[in-house]
Amino acid sequence: MYELTNVTKTYNTTKKKIVALDDVTLSIPDGQMVAIQGPTGGGKSTLLQMLGALDRPTSGDVQLGSSTLSKLGDHRLAAIRAKEVGFVFQGFNLIPTLTALENVETALAPLPGSGADRRQRAQDALASVGLGDRLTHLPAELSGGQQQRVAIARALVKRPDVLLADEPTGALDEETRDEIMDLLESFWRDQGLTLIIVTHDSGVARRAERRLHIKGGRVTELAGQPA
Amino acid sequence: MFGTYLRRELVNRRKQSLIISIGMALAIGLVILVNSISGGVQNAQAAVLSSVYGVGTDITIHQAAAAPTAGANPGRFSFGSGTGETSGGTTTLAQSTLTTSRTETVFAATDLDTVKATSGVQAATGTLSLTNMTFNGQLPDQTQTGTTGGTEGTGTAGQPGAEAGGTRPSGGADGAGGSSFDVDNFSVLGLDPSGASVGPLSAVTLATGRLLTAADAGTDTAVLDASYATSASLATGGTIDIGGTTFTIVGTVSSSGSDSETASNVYIPLDVAQTLSSNAGMISNIYVTAASSSGVDSLASALQTALPAATVSTQADLASTVSGSLSTASSLVANLGTWLSIIVLAAAFLIAILFTISGVTRRTREFGTLKAIGWSNRRIVSQVAGESVVQGLIGGVIGIAVGLVGILIVNIVAPTLSGSAAATTAIGGGASGGRSGGGFGAAAKAVATTVTLQAPVTLGIILVAVGLAVLGGLLAGAIGGWRAARLRPAEALRSVG
Ligand SMILES: Nc1ncnc2c1ncn2[C@@H]1O[C@H](COP(=O)(O)OP(=O)(O)OP(=O)(O)O)[C@@H](O)[C@H]1O
Ligand SMILES: [Mg+2]
């Protein structure tokens, strides 16, 4: 359960002050699938950073479960990211020198558990995204869709409460886009995830229970039923 | 994960790793080589010094001469009436005198007791350094000497520094009916015959006969430097005239370790030397072994306080008196070698740091992503530092190999260096005698030594090299890690580019 109260995020550049999020108040119940849309520079990624404990707001409160993310130090935020939040990025963001299996294992490195246990869980996660036979491939040896599957396995291997995806299909063709969306949706359904997807693609957004629009840092509900 | 990630980075970013490692390797190799050669040069200097001062001498003490007083010039021969045989207007003379050095003055042997009583002194021995000058020749009769040329011939013949003597005029050349003479100098060292563990004779090897023993005290026995004996056509069992007294040659010695001459041409018992040179109870040099090698400097200053009039020199002071190609090598290593090592080391460190920083910058999105999926700053910093340290270590290992190959080449080439210990103490008499007597084909001179340079490898050097490699890696890793720690995890979300 997310509770955002009067969240404002400003960036101070040398020239001017940019208001990326402007007094956002929002709540997202557990297990909801939310799409965030809006023009470029509207503040979508900034909102995702607040939700994903990547950054703290300039003012206002961000609450995830029992944790007030806006008040925690870097170390605590890192621990929350390690345990509770999964990320999927537009550019896949795999470590180029590591194999698919090792990339998935990086998500388990900050968590307790033996090496063998980590390996087994990473293998299972890769198998669950259909890449059980690509364990030792380097990212460069995989297609875009396969790379994004590895990234999804990396995000989900730790069984997070929340999966945040910033334009996960932005770099993929339409067919692959649908495969990836099917995969994300099935995990959302099976694991009771809160799934929040930033997208430019209304085809993707239509699949969500709830659609948010963000422009000039201000959030509006677009369609669907707020829970 | 740490190990896997580290290995993958090193292997997959081979070029960057190699540049850092090779830079480090060159620097480490150079440090090892310079260090080792410097050790070799120091050993060579020690070898030269020990041939002069003996093994285990940490400190030497002598006393510089006061300004010479008129008429007290040592080495002046006095020819009174009735000296020599006069026939046909010329006087044939053969006279030898035994004098102390002009640059040093003798001091009471009780100073040796003062030295021995100083705490920190393990052993000490006193010697009396003398020069024997033998005059052989014919002088024109005083009454027949003309006013030209002859005045010089007679007036200064006895002074070995004078030009007239140096040119060894033969009869008739000066147009005065002729003086013909020869002056022969050799150095004589009076020492404790009982064979002290410290002092000039502690670094010699017996060539023939025997060394002096306690029983030789008070007797006219002498031990000769082997190469001097050869050049003067003298041998064990023969005799030598020292200060007008005939000594029995009981043995010859040569320098151990290096193919140099020993500290003096002739060695005789100290008491005999004192009596013959009218220096009863006097010595000119003290050789000291310190109880601990780390206490040499403090002992030297304690001795200086106890003997304010004396000049107290440590081995380090003496090393600076070594001249010749050895001293050139020494200053080359000390200056060029050291600076080159520092510069190359600094360059290698800089390369490592710059490449690590650029690597971190290139991997901004990678580290941002790892932070976004929960890696703590500490984990990321240790990853970056780990990569740098391993690169440094690889460089260190290659560097040690490079350094050892360099040392091997030096030791195979084995350059010879010559060193001259133009010392102020033991051979002070010889040095000044050699200078003034040079024109006479000087018998006494500074001891020249040829040493083969051998660069030693010590565990210390290797450890220092490994330490430097780790230090370089840590430095680069710390700076790179600091940069990585400052990256915002939100960098992961930046659009592809
Ligand atoms: N680190 C930053 N420093 C300064 N300004 C920033 C920073 N990050 C974002 N901004 C600004 O904040 C505003 C919102 O940016 P944000 O990345 O959230 O937009 P977005 O909706 O994700 O756009 P896009 O669709 O292009 O990804 C923009 O004006 C952007 O320039
Ligand atoms: Mg964005």
Short mmCIF file of N, CA, C and O and ligand atoms in Angstrom, two decimals, chain A residues 39-46 48-49 90 166-167 198 200, chain B residues 493-495, ligand 2:
data_model
loop_
_atom_site.label_atom_id
_atom_site.label_comp_id
_atom_site.label_asym_id
_atom_site.label_seq_id
_atom_site.Cartn_x
_atom_site.Cartn_y
_atom_site.Cartn_z
N PRO A 39 3.09 13.26 -21.11
CA PRO A 39 4.08 13.74 -22.07
C PRO A 39 5.49 13.63 -21.52
O PRO A 39 5.68 13.51 -20.31
N THR A 40 6.42 13.70 -22.43
CA THR A 40 7.81 13.61 -22.00
C THR A 40 8.16 14.80 -21.10
O THR A 40 7.68 15.92 -21.32
N GLY A 41 8.91 14.55 -20.07
CA GLY A 41 9.25 15.61 -19.12
C GLY A 41 8.13 15.89 -18.13
O GLY A 41 8.23 16.79 -17.31
N GLY A 42 7.09 15.08 -18.18
CA GLY A 42 5.93 15.34 -17.32
C GLY A 42 6.18 14.99 -15.86
O GLY A 42 5.49 15.50 -14.98
N GLY A 43 7.12 14.08 -15.62
CA GLY A 43 7.42 13.72 -14.23
C GLY A 43 7.18 12.25 -13.94
O GLY A 43 7.22 11.84 -12.78
N LYS A 44 6.98 11.43 -14.99
CA LYS A 44 6.69 10.00 -14.81
C LYS A 44 7.85 9.29 -14.09
O LYS A 44 7.64 8.59 -13.08
N SER A 45 9.03 9.48 -14.63
CA SER A 45 10.18 8.79 -14.03
C SER A 45 10.44 9.30 -12.62
O SER A 45 10.82 8.53 -11.72
N THR A 46 10.22 10.60 -12.40
CA THR A 46 10.42 11.16 -11.07
C THR A 46 9.47 10.51 -10.07
O THR A 46 9.87 10.16 -8.96
N LEU A 48 8.19 7.57 -10.31
CA LEU A 48 8.64 6.19 -10.12
C LEU A 48 9.82 6.13 -9.12
O LEU A 48 9.93 5.20 -8.33
N GLN A 49 10.71 7.15 -9.18
CA GLN A 49 11.84 7.21 -8.24
C GLN A 49 11.34 7.34 -6.80
O GLN A 49 11.92 6.76 -5.88
N GLN A 90 13.67 0.58 -19.25
CA GLN A 90 13.49 0.60 -20.71
C GLN A 90 14.70 0.01 -21.42
O GLN A 90 14.58 -0.75 -22.37
N ASP A 166 9.76 1.16 -15.89
CA ASP A 166 9.78 2.43 -16.60
C ASP A 166 9.90 2.15 -18.09
O ASP A 166 10.97 1.79 -18.58
N GLU A 167 8.79 2.26 -18.81
CA GLU A 167 8.74 1.96 -20.23
C GLU A 167 9.40 0.62 -20.57
O GLU A 167 10.34 0.56 -21.35
N VAL A 198 5.22 2.66 -16.18
CA VAL A 198 5.23 3.93 -16.91
C VAL A 198 5.28 3.59 -18.39
O VAL A 198 6.08 2.74 -18.82
N HIS A 200 4.38 5.08 -22.66
CA HIS A 200 3.84 5.99 -23.66
C HIS A 200 2.79 5.29 -24.51
O HIS A 200 2.08 5.91 -25.28
N LEU B 493 17.60 5.06 -14.24
CA LEU B 493 16.39 5.33 -15.00
C LEU B 493 16.64 6.23 -16.20
O LEU B 493 15.74 6.46 -17.00
N ARG B 494 17.87 6.77 -16.27
CA ARG B 494 18.14 7.67 -17.39
C ARG B 494 17.97 6.92 -18.70
O ARG B 494 18.37 5.76 -18.84
N SER B 495 17.37 7.62 -19.65
CA SER B 495 17.07 6.94 -20.91
C SER B 495 18.35 6.43 -21.57
O SER B 495 19.43 6.94 -21.34
MG MG C 2 11.13 8.99 -17.98
#
